[in-house]
């Protein structure tokens, strides 16, 4: 298994441009997440999905959109890039049974570094 | 807001045990304690988790106090490759009662010195 893969690894955007960060997992996990990490800080949850066709906002969703048309893919869309979106973006996935009162292990991708100028 | 408190940094000599503390005084009875680490420029990596009993796996041991208000992650024989930021996380419950969100604080930067 490749685990969680993310593309691209690095991207420079101009203010106002748009782009999609790709995330794919091959572990048949139902839950997927997008986090961002600013320099020297912890991770902040942007959006998450509990299964295909279901997404919900996390802590910092403004300026982003997501979709989950398949179990494997969870792309993150930036419509109008702003300097405040300069960050490292991590995608993660996990398998969880909804009636279990326990977090399952989250597996993280290698990250996408985004610079908005 | 993160529900845990960790020291910002610690040092450890190579080959010695690294003991990383975490305070989680507001933890509720059915919340788990998780530890992840993040090596520079990589995605976080799961280490271990526990509810109230001590746990051990191939990577580390987790000691949780009887009142569950604090815990310690132990790396028994630290190596240079263990240099990383270590995150102590208490799982959150949503209104439906299922846990799936992790809230990462700033963690502890562990530096293993030769």
Tab-separated table of C-alpha atoms in Angstrom, chain B residues 27-76:
chain	number	residue	atom	x	y	z
B	27	UNK	CA	-10.036	14.952	30.363
B	28	UNK	CA	-13.402	13.225	30.603
B	29	UNK	CA	-13.984	9.610	31.429
B	30	UNK	CA	-14.299	8.281	27.897
B	31	UNK	CA	-11.641	10.379	26.189
B	32	UNK	CA	-8.437	8.739	25.029
B	33	UNK	CA	-4.907	10.106	25.156
B	34	UNK	CA	-3.008	9.908	21.867
B	35	UNK	CA	0.602	10.588	21.041
B	36	UNK	CA	1.829	11.512	17.585
B	37	UNK	CA	5.193	12.808	16.477
B	38	UNK	CA	6.325	14.889	13.549
B	39	UNK	CA	9.830	14.632	12.238
B	40	UNK	CA	10.981	17.776	10.477
B	41	UNK	CA	9.141	18.418	7.191
B	42	UNK	CA	7.180	15.174	7.371
B	43	UNK	CA	3.575	14.350	8.175
B	44	UNK	CA	2.683	13.378	11.755
B	45	UNK	CA	3.130	9.749	12.721
B	46	UNK	CA	1.020	7.840	15.230
B	47	UNK	CA	2.917	6.491	18.244
B	48	UNK	CA	0.536	5.136	20.849
B	49	UNK	CA	-2.738	5.761	22.632
B	50	UNK	CA	-4.484	4.764	25.850
B	51	UNK	CA	-7.573	5.230	28.003
B	52	UNK	CA	-6.573	4.480	31.590
B	53	UNK	CA	-4.197	1.535	31.572
B	54	UNK	CA	-0.536	1.803	30.747
B	55	UNK	CA	0.265	0.804	27.202
B	56	UNK	CA	3.383	-0.395	25.411
B	57	UNK	CA	4.173	-1.060	21.788
B	58	UNK	CA	7.297	-1.387	19.681
B	59	UNK	CA	7.834	2.352	19.630
B	60	UNK	CA	7.083	3.571	23.140
B	61	UNK	CA	5.320	3.185	26.471
B	62	UNK	CA	2.480	5.339	27.735
B	63	UNK	CA	2.002	5.840	31.457
B	64	UNK	CA	-1.313	7.402	32.514
B	65	UNK	CA	-1.813	8.520	36.107
B	66	UNK	CA	-4.616	6.966	38.097
B	67	UNK	CA	-6.661	10.181	38.066
B	68	UNK	CA	-5.983	10.436	34.294
B	69	UNK	CA	-5.013	14.089	34.602
B	70	UNK	CA	-1.548	13.543	33.197
B	71	UNK	CA	0.495	11.078	31.212
B	72	UNK	CA	4.082	10.383	30.200
B	73	UNK	CA	5.368	9.059	26.912
B	74	UNK	CA	8.526	7.025	27.319
B	75	UNK	CA	10.979	6.299	24.538
B	76	UNK	CA	13.157	3.689	26.251
